[in-house]
Each structure stands twice: as C-alpha cells, then as structure tokens.
Amino acid sequence: MQEIKFVKAASLKEKPKDQSKLGFGKIFTDYMFTMEYSSKEGWHNAQVKPYQNLSLDPATTFIHYGQAFFEGMKAYNAVDGVRLFRPKDNFARATRSAERLCMPALDEELALEGLKKLLAVEKDWIPTAPGTSLYIRPCMIATDVFLGVHASDTYLFFIILSPVGAYYAEGLKPIKIYVEDECVRAVRGGIGFTKAAANYAASIFAGEHAAQKGYSQVLWLDGVERKYIEEVGAMNMVFVIDGKIVTPPLRGSILPGVTRDSVLKLGPKLGYEVEERPITIDEVMETAKNGRMSEAFGCGTAAVISPVGAFCLEGEEVTVGDGGIGSVSMKLYETLTGIQYGRVPDDMGWSMKLDI
Ligand code: PLP
Ligand code: COI
C-alpha cells in the first residue's frame, strides 16, 4: 500500500468544553485526510494534513453537475479504547455510489488506512460524554475543469471529522414526521440507493416545508405509485406491527443503511421476528390508529435509533403507540450502542477496535 504523508498543523484549535452542546456537524477537527485520483495515476497523493479550505476553479465539474457523494460513520470512545462500527461496509457502499455516478472505485483499503491514521492524530477530539461520538464524513467529488456534461477524469476524496451529540434536538425523545405526498426523492433506476449529494438536494424543499409545519423529518413515498414507504431524509424507517419488526425492502430507491442491516440482524437475536416487505402509507396510518403498530423508529449512523411519535398525512396526525419510546426501540438502541461503545459482546464482528 502507498505511503500516507503527514503534514503537521502550525497550531491547533481549542476543543469544545461543553459536550452537552455539540449538536451535529458544527465543529471540525484539526486535520483531514485527502487523496487524489486520475485515470493515469489511480489513487495517489494520500495525506493527513491540516483541515483547510479547498481551492477550486469555478468550472469544476461537480459544482455544476453534482458528480459527488459522501459517506457517514462514527468513531466511539468505547470502554476499551477507540472503536469504529462496520467501516468496511461504508467504504464498500462508497464504491457502489461511485460506480453508479461513473466515478472511480474507492481504494477501500487505503481509505480505511487513511481514516485510521487521521483518527490516531485526532483521537483527543473524540468526545467522552454519554451518547457523543466523532462523526466521520468521507466525500468524493469530481474535479475536472470543464463545462461539458461528462464523467470527470480527476477526483478528490477526503475525510473530515466532527465531534457530535444527538442528530435531532429531541435526542431520544420521539420525533414527529411529515409524510410527503407531492415531491418524490428517488425512483427505481435512479440514484436513491447511493449517497449521492444530489439525493439530499432533492430532499431539501420538502424538508423545509415540513420543518415550517413543526415536523423534524420527511417520510418519502415511492416515486411511481406514491403509496409505498421509502425512507426518511437521513435514516431508514422501521415499524413494529403486530409485534414484528417490519421495514421496506431494498429495491434501488432507498439507501441500504448499515444501521438498517444491523437492526435486521439484531432483531432475531433479541427474540423478534423481522420482515422486509412493501408497506403502504395506508397500512401505516391504519395500524397506528388501531394500535397494531406499537412503535416506529428511524435508524441511521447520525440518528442511531430515533423513535417516531407521530406521522402527519394530508393534515391528519396519528400518534404511534403512546407517543413515547417503545420497548423494541429501546432494546435495539441499547444493544446497538452497547456494541458500538464496547459495553455489549459483539458476536457479529461489527465493532473494530483501533490500535491507536
Ligand atoms: N437513508 C438515508 C437517506 C441516509 O442519509 C442515511 C444515513 O446515512 C440512512 C438512510 C442510514 O444509513 P446508515 O445506517 O448507513 O447510516
Ligand atoms: C449519516 O447518518 O451518516 C448521514 O449521512 C445522515 C446525514 C445526511 C446527516
């Protein structure tokens, strides 16, 4: 593997003093990892260097045509040192995003090595308060300077780090979700299964409308019939119906979440039946009203397990269960974070302890 160069910062930032006020994605650490790609040289010039602005020509391809994607994972201050959670799955998904966007496959081994080296330098930035972590944001952008719509020949991959608390201001308190019945986020055959920046651009309009009405997130319906549940802006959606854990199948328009996959695999170990099947919005509204749906939650790296207390469809709001945190959500939250922070034995081999 090629050498990763280290460039020392002239000065370091002050670390946040009050970890209860971290929020999400507002503070960035002292260093970043970068590497470049060209078809001639492949991935090269890997460096851990001071966090800094990017200097880009205004005609840089990704700015105009959105050839860009990102990833999201976390480093945890675990009971026995620093741990990552399924990082190889994130880098494998990065390569799938890259393929769909006609970008080069990531050198996944080099990216993981770069991340480890970055974390070794930045480990004092990993917050220690309960529920906090160091959010890891890998990103790839197309860097050719050219206004023709084409696949770029050159790319930049970078990783930045941000100490974070809860993604939602509500923390573990159930959030309220707005069911979007006009705009769609993705269609099968499109790029919904990737972490393309464009998917998030497509979601902001509806997200802002929902926020104005007092809802934290948008629940997307399928782009064709507008009747099947897809996912939420920053997480996959899971329901507990008739005591079973139920989530929509992966059909190309939603993100195959690492947390979703973990929930599907942990469920049976905790004694729950799990089902991946199409779920209509009518079923959601009906089973929430008649009590067959006892819980609903979103799941994702940033959001962890985020209970949903109510859904609003066309002005009608229904409460899920008693509007509080359900026992299945709580059990999954405790088991998942227990594995991530090294408190619970990990027989799946998901948690990676770093030698730093
Ligand atoms: N769906 C979307 C649109 C997301 O942005 C995320 C966050 O990454 C997820 C689902 C959850 O994915 P993961 O569990 O891999 O973080
Ligand atoms: C993550 O959970 O890592 C995400 O990418 C969600 C993000 C859009 C905040």
Coordinates of C-alpha atoms and ligand atoms in Angstrom, one line a residue:
M1 CA 0.0 0.0 0.0
Q2 CA 1.2 3.5 -0.8
E3 CA 2.6 5.7 2.0
I4 CA 0.3 8.2 3.6
K5 CA 2.1 11.5 4.1
F6 CA 1.6 13.5 7.3
V7 CA 1.7 17.3 7.3
K8 CA 1.8 18.9 10.7
A9 CA -0.5 21.8 11.6
A10 CA 1.1 25.1 12.8
S11 CA -1.4 25.5 15.5
L12 CA -4.4 23.5 16.9
K13 CA -7.9 24.6 17.7
E14 CA -9.5 24.7 21.1
K15 CA -11.6 21.6 21.7
P16 CA -15.2 22.1 22.7
K17 CA -15.6 22.4 26.5
D18 CA -19.3 21.7 26.9
Q19 CA -20.0 18.4 25.3
S20 CA -23.8 18.7 26.0
K21 CA -23.9 21.5 23.4
L22 CA -22.1 19.7 20.5
G23 CA -25.2 19.2 18.3
F24 CA -24.4 17.7 14.9
G25 CA -21.8 18.7 12.3
K26 CA -21.0 22.2 13.5
I27 CA -17.4 21.8 14.7
F28 CA -14.5 20.3 12.8
T29 CA -11.2 18.9 14.0
D30 CA -7.6 20.0 13.2
Y31 CA -6.8 17.5 10.4
M32 CA -8.3 15.9 7.3
F33 CA -7.4 13.0 5.1
T34 CA -7.2 13.6 1.3
M35 CA -6.2 11.6 -1.8
E36 CA -6.5 12.3 -5.5
Y37 CA -7.4 10.3 -8.5
S38 CA -6.6 10.5 -12.2
S39 CA -7.1 7.7 -14.7
K40 CA -3.4 7.8 -15.4
E41 CA -2.1 7.6 -11.8
G42 CA -5.1 6.0 -10.0
W43 CA -5.5 7.0 -6.3
H44 CA -2.4 8.9 -5.3
N45 CA -1.0 11.7 -3.0
A46 CA -2.6 10.3 0.2
Q47 CA -2.1 12.7 3.0
V48 CA -3.2 13.5 6.6
K49 CA -2.9 17.3 6.6
P50 CA -4.3 20.3 8.4
Y51 CA -8.0 20.9 7.9
Q52 CA -8.2 23.6 5.3
N53 CA -10.3 25.2 2.6
L54 CA -10.4 23.5 -0.9
S55 CA -9.3 25.8 -3.7
L56 CA -11.5 25.0 -6.8
D57 CA -11.9 26.5 -10.2
P58 CA -15.5 27.8 -10.6
A59 CA -15.8 25.5 -13.7
T60 CA -15.1 22.4 -11.6
T61 CA -17.5 19.6 -12.8
F62 CA -19.1 18.6 -9.5
I63 CA -20.2 22.1 -8.7
H64 CA -22.3 22.2 -11.9
Y65 CA -23.4 18.6 -12.4
G66 CA -23.3 17.1 -9.0
Q67 CA -20.9 14.2 -9.5
A68 CA -20.3 13.9 -5.8
F69 CA -21.3 11.5 -3.0
F70 CA -20.5 11.2 0.7
E71 CA -20.5 8.6 3.5
G72 CA -21.1 8.8 7.2
M73 CA -19.8 6.8 10.1
K74 CA -18.6 7.3 13.7
A75 CA -15.6 6.7 16.0
Y76 CA -16.6 5.9 19.5
N77 CA -14.8 6.5 22.8
A78 CA -15.5 2.9 23.8
V79 CA -14.9 1.3 27.2
D80 CA -11.6 -0.2 26.0
G81 CA -10.3 2.4 23.5
V82 CA -11.4 3.8 20.2
R83 CA -13.8 1.7 18.1
L84 CA -15.4 2.0 14.6
F85 CA -18.6 0.3 13.6
R86 CA -18.6 -1.7 10.3
P87 CA -16.4 0.8 8.5
K88 CA -15.7 -1.7 5.6
D89 CA -19.4 -1.7 4.9
N90 CA -19.4 2.1 4.5
F91 CA -16.4 2.0 2.2
A92 CA -18.0 -0.8 0.1
R93 CA -21.1 1.4 -0.2
A94 CA -18.9 4.3 -1.2
T95 CA -17.6 2.2 -4.1
R96 CA -21.3 1.3 -5.1
S97 CA -22.1 5.0 -5.0
A98 CA -19.0 5.8 -7.1
E99 CA -19.9 3.1 -9.8
R100 CA -23.4 4.5 -10.2
L101 CA -22.1 8.1 -10.6
C102 CA -19.5 7.0 -13.0
M103 CA -16.7 7.8 -10.5
P104 CA -13.7 5.6 -9.8
A105 CA -14.0 2.8 -7.2
L106 CA -12.5 3.8 -3.9
D107 CA -9.2 2.2 -2.9
E108 CA -11.1 0.9 0.2
E109 CA -8.0 -0.4 1.9
L110 CA -6.2 2.9 1.5
A111 CA -9.2 4.9 2.6
L112 CA -9.5 2.8 5.8
E113 CA -5.8 3.2 6.5
G114 CA -6.1 6.9 5.9
L115 CA -9.0 7.1 8.3
K116 CA -7.1 5.1 11.0
K117 CA -4.1 7.4 10.6
L118 CA -6.3 10.5 10.8
L119 CA -8.0 9.1 13.9
A120 CA -4.6 8.4 15.5
V121 CA -3.8 12.1 15.2
E122 CA -7.3 13.3 16.2
K123 CA -8.2 10.8 19.0
D124 CA -8.4 13.5 21.6
W125 CA -11.2 15.0 19.7
I126 CA -13.5 12.0 20.3
P127 CA -15.9 13.3 22.9
T128 CA -16.4 11.3 26.1
A129 CA -19.9 12.3 27.3
P130 CA -22.6 9.5 27.0
G131 CA -24.1 9.4 23.6
T132 CA -21.4 11.5 21.9
S133 CA -19.0 10.4 19.2
L134 CA -16.7 11.6 16.5
Y135 CA -18.7 11.8 13.2
I136 CA -16.7 10.8 10.2
R137 CA -17.6 12.3 6.8
P138 CA -15.8 10.8 3.8
C139 CA -16.6 12.5 0.5
M140 CA -15.7 12.2 -3.2
I141 CA -16.0 15.0 -5.8
A142 CA -15.3 15.3 -9.5
T143 CA -12.6 17.8 -10.1
D144 CA -12.1 18.2 -13.9
V145 CA -12.4 21.8 -15.0
F146 CA -14.8 21.6 -18.0
L147 CA -18.4 22.5 -18.7
G148 CA -19.3 19.6 -20.9
V149 CA -21.6 17.0 -19.2
H150 CA -19.3 14.1 -18.9
A151 CA -17.6 11.8 -16.4
S152 CA -14.6 13.6 -14.9
D153 CA -11.1 12.2 -15.3
T154 CA -9.9 13.5 -11.9
Y155 CA -11.4 13.2 -8.4
L156 CA -10.7 14.3 -4.8
F157 CA -11.5 12.0 -1.9
F158 CA -11.4 13.5 1.6
I159 CA -12.4 12.6 5.1
I160 CA -13.3 15.3 7.7
L161 CA -14.2 14.7 11.4
S162 CA -16.8 16.4 13.6
P163 CA -17.4 15.8 17.4
V164 CA -21.2 15.3 17.7
G165 CA -24.0 14.7 20.1
A166 CA -27.6 13.8 19.1
Y167 CA -28.6 14.4 15.5
Y168 CA -32.1 15.6 16.5
A169 CA -32.6 18.4 19.1
E170 CA -35.1 16.0 20.6
G171 CA -32.4 13.5 21.4
L172 CA -34.1 10.1 22.2
K173 CA -37.4 11.8 22.6
P174 CA -39.8 10.7 19.8
I175 CA -39.8 12.9 16.7
K176 CA -42.8 13.9 14.5
I177 CA -42.6 13.0 10.9
Y178 CA -44.4 14.6 7.9
V179 CA -45.5 12.3 5.1
E180 CA -44.6 13.9 1.8
D181 CA -47.3 13.3 -0.8
E182 CA -46.2 15.7 -3.6
C183 CA -42.5 15.7 -4.1
V184 CA -40.5 12.4 -4.5
R185 CA -36.9 11.8 -3.6
A186 CA -35.9 9.0 -5.8
V187 CA -37.2 6.4 -8.3
R188 CA -36.1 2.9 -9.1
G189 CA -33.4 3.0 -11.7
G190 CA -32.2 6.4 -10.3
I191 CA -29.6 7.1 -7.7
G192 CA -31.7 6.7 -4.5
F193 CA -29.6 3.7 -3.3
T194 CA -26.4 5.8 -3.4
K195 CA -25.3 8.6 -1.0
A196 CA -25.1 11.0 -3.9
A197 CA -25.2 14.6 -2.8
A198 CA -28.0 15.1 -5.3
N199 CA -30.4 12.9 -3.3
Y200 CA -30.1 15.3 -0.4
A201 CA -30.5 18.3 -2.8
A202 CA -33.8 16.7 -3.9
S203 CA -35.0 16.4 -0.4
I204 CA -34.4 19.9 1.0
F205 CA -37.5 21.6 -0.4
A206 CA -39.9 19.2 1.3
G207 CA -37.7 19.1 4.4
E208 CA -38.0 22.9 4.8
H209 CA -41.8 22.8 4.3
A210 CA -42.1 20.0 6.9
A211 CA -39.9 22.0 9.4
Q212 CA -42.1 25.1 9.0
K213 CA -45.1 22.9 10.0
G214 CA -43.2 21.6 13.1
Y215 CA -42.0 18.3 11.8
S216 CA -38.4 17.1 12.1
Q217 CA -38.2 15.0 9.0
V218 CA -40.0 13.9 5.8
L219 CA -41.2 10.4 5.2
W220 CA -40.8 9.7 1.5
L221 CA -43.2 7.6 -0.5
D222 CA -42.3 5.7 -3.7
G223 CA -41.9 7.8 -6.8
V224 CA -44.3 5.9 -9.0
E225 CA -47.5 5.0 -7.1
R226 CA -46.8 7.3 -4.2
K227 CA -48.2 4.8 -1.8
Y228 CA -45.3 2.6 -0.5
I229 CA -43.0 3.8 2.3
E230 CA -39.4 4.5 1.2
E231 CA -37.3 6.1 3.9
V232 CA -36.8 9.3 5.9
G233 CA -34.4 12.1 4.8
A234 CA -31.4 10.9 6.9
M235 CA -32.5 7.4 8.0
N236 CA -34.2 4.2 7.1
M237 CA -37.7 3.6 8.5
V238 CA -38.7 0.6 10.7
F239 CA -42.1 -0.2 12.2
V240 CA -43.2 -2.6 14.9
I241 CA -46.5 -4.1 13.6
D242 CA -48.2 -7.0 15.4
G243 CA -45.0 -7.3 17.4
K244 CA -42.9 -7.8 14.3
I245 CA -40.1 -5.6 13.2
V246 CA -41.0 -4.5 9.6
T247 CA -39.0 -2.4 7.1
P248 CA -39.3 -1.7 3.4
P249 CA -37.2 -3.9 1.1
L250 CA -34.2 -2.6 -0.9
R251 CA -35.4 -2.0 -4.4
G252 CA -33.0 0.5 -5.6
S253 CA -34.6 3.7 -4.5
I254 CA -33.6 3.8 -0.8
L255 CA -30.2 3.7 0.9
P256 CA -29.1 0.3 2.1
G257 CA -28.3 1.6 5.6
V258 CA -25.7 -0.1 7.7
T259 CA -27.8 0.6 10.8
R260 CA -30.9 -0.9 9.0
D261 CA -28.9 -4.0 8.2
S262 CA -27.7 -4.2 11.8
V263 CA -31.3 -3.9 13.1
L264 CA -32.5 -6.7 10.8
K265 CA -29.7 -8.9 12.1
L266 CA -30.0 -8.0 15.8
G267 CA -33.8 -8.3 15.8
P268 CA -33.9 -12.1 15.8
K269 CA -31.1 -12.3 18.3
L270 CA -33.3 -10.3 20.7
G271 CA -36.2 -12.6 20.1
Y272 CA -38.1 -10.5 17.5
E273 CA -39.4 -11.6 14.1
V274 CA -38.2 -9.4 11.3
E275 CA -39.7 -8.8 7.9
E276 CA -38.6 -6.9 4.8
R277 CA -41.7 -6.2 2.8
P278 CA -43.5 -3.3 1.0
I279 CA -45.5 -1.2 3.4
T280 CA -48.2 1.2 2.2
I281 CA -48.8 4.6 3.8
D282 CA -52.4 3.4 4.3
E283 CA -51.2 0.5 6.4
V284 CA -49.0 2.8 8.5
M285 CA -51.9 5.2 9.2
E286 CA -54.4 2.4 9.9
T287 CA -52.2 0.3 12.1
A288 CA -51.0 3.4 14.0
K289 CA -54.7 4.3 14.6
N290 CA -56.0 0.8 15.5
G291 CA -53.0 0.1 17.8
R292 CA -51.5 -2.8 15.8
M293 CA -48.4 -0.6 15.3
S294 CA -46.9 -0.3 18.7
E295 CA -43.7 1.5 17.6
A296 CA -41.9 3.2 14.7
F297 CA -38.4 4.4 14.5
G298 CA -35.8 5.7 12.1
C299 CA -32.3 4.3 12.1
G300 CA -29.0 5.6 10.8
T301 CA -25.5 6.4 11.7
A302 CA -26.2 10.0 12.7
A303 CA -29.7 9.4 14.1
V304 CA -28.8 5.9 15.7
I305 CA -32.3 4.6 16.7
S306 CA -34.7 7.5 16.6
P307 CA -38.2 6.8 17.9
V308 CA -41.1 8.3 15.9
G309 CA -44.0 9.5 18.0
A310 CA -46.4 10.7 15.2
F311 CA -47.0 10.8 11.5
C312 CA -48.8 13.5 9.7
L313 CA -50.5 12.7 6.3
E314 CA -52.5 15.4 4.5
G315 CA -53.2 17.3 7.7
E316 CA -54.1 14.3 9.8
E317 CA -51.8 13.5 12.6
V318 CA -51.7 10.0 14.1
T319 CA -49.8 9.1 17.3
V320 CA -47.7 5.9 17.3
G321 CA -48.3 3.7 20.5
D322 CA -48.5 6.1 23.4
G323 CA -46.2 8.6 21.6
G324 CA -43.3 7.6 23.8
I325 CA -40.2 5.4 23.3
G326 CA -41.3 1.8 22.8
S327 CA -39.6 -1.3 24.3
V328 CA -38.3 -2.7 21.0
S329 CA -36.7 0.7 20.0
M330 CA -35.1 0.9 23.5
K331 CA -33.8 -2.6 23.4
L332 CA -32.3 -2.1 19.9
Y333 CA -30.9 1.3 20.9
E334 CA -29.2 -0.2 24.0
T335 CA -27.8 -3.3 22.1
L336 CA -26.6 -1.3 19.1
T337 CA -24.9 1.4 21.1
G338 CA -23.7 -1.2 23.6
I339 CA -21.8 -2.9 20.7
Q340 CA -20.6 0.4 19.3
Y341 CA -19.2 1.5 22.7
G342 CA -17.8 -1.9 23.6
R343 CA -20.2 -2.5 26.5
V344 CA -22.0 -5.4 24.9
P345 CA -20.3 -8.5 23.5
D346 CA -20.1 -8.3 19.7
D347 CA -20.5 -11.8 18.2
M348 CA -21.1 -10.3 14.7
G349 CA -17.6 -8.9 14.5
W350 CA -19.0 -5.4 13.7
S351 CA -17.1 -3.3 16.1
M352 CA -13.5 -2.6 15.1
K353 CA -11.1 -1.7 17.9
L354 CA -8.4 0.6 16.7
D355 CA -4.8 0.2 17.8
I356 CA -4.3 3.9 18.5
Ligands
PLP1 N1 -31.1 6.8 4.5 C1 -30.6 8.0 4.2 C2 -31.1 8.8 3.1 C3 -29.4 8.4 4.9 O1 -28.8 9.6 4.6 C4 -28.9 7.6 5.9 C5 -27.7 8.0 6.6 O2 -26.6 7.6 6.3 C6 -29.5 6.4 6.1 C7 -30.6 6.0 5.4 C8 -29.0 5.4 7.1 O3 -27.8 4.8 6.7 P1 -26.7 4.3 7.7 O4 -27.3 3.4 8.7 O5 -25.7 3.5 6.8 O6 -26.1 5.5 8.3
COI2 C1 -25.5 9.6 8.4 O1 -26.3 9.2 9.2 O2 -24.3 9.4 8.4 C2 -25.9 10.5 7.3 O3 -25.3 10.6 6.3 C3 -27.1 11.4 7.5 C4 -26.7 12.8 7.1 C5 -27.5 13.2 6.0 C6 -26.8 13.7 8.3

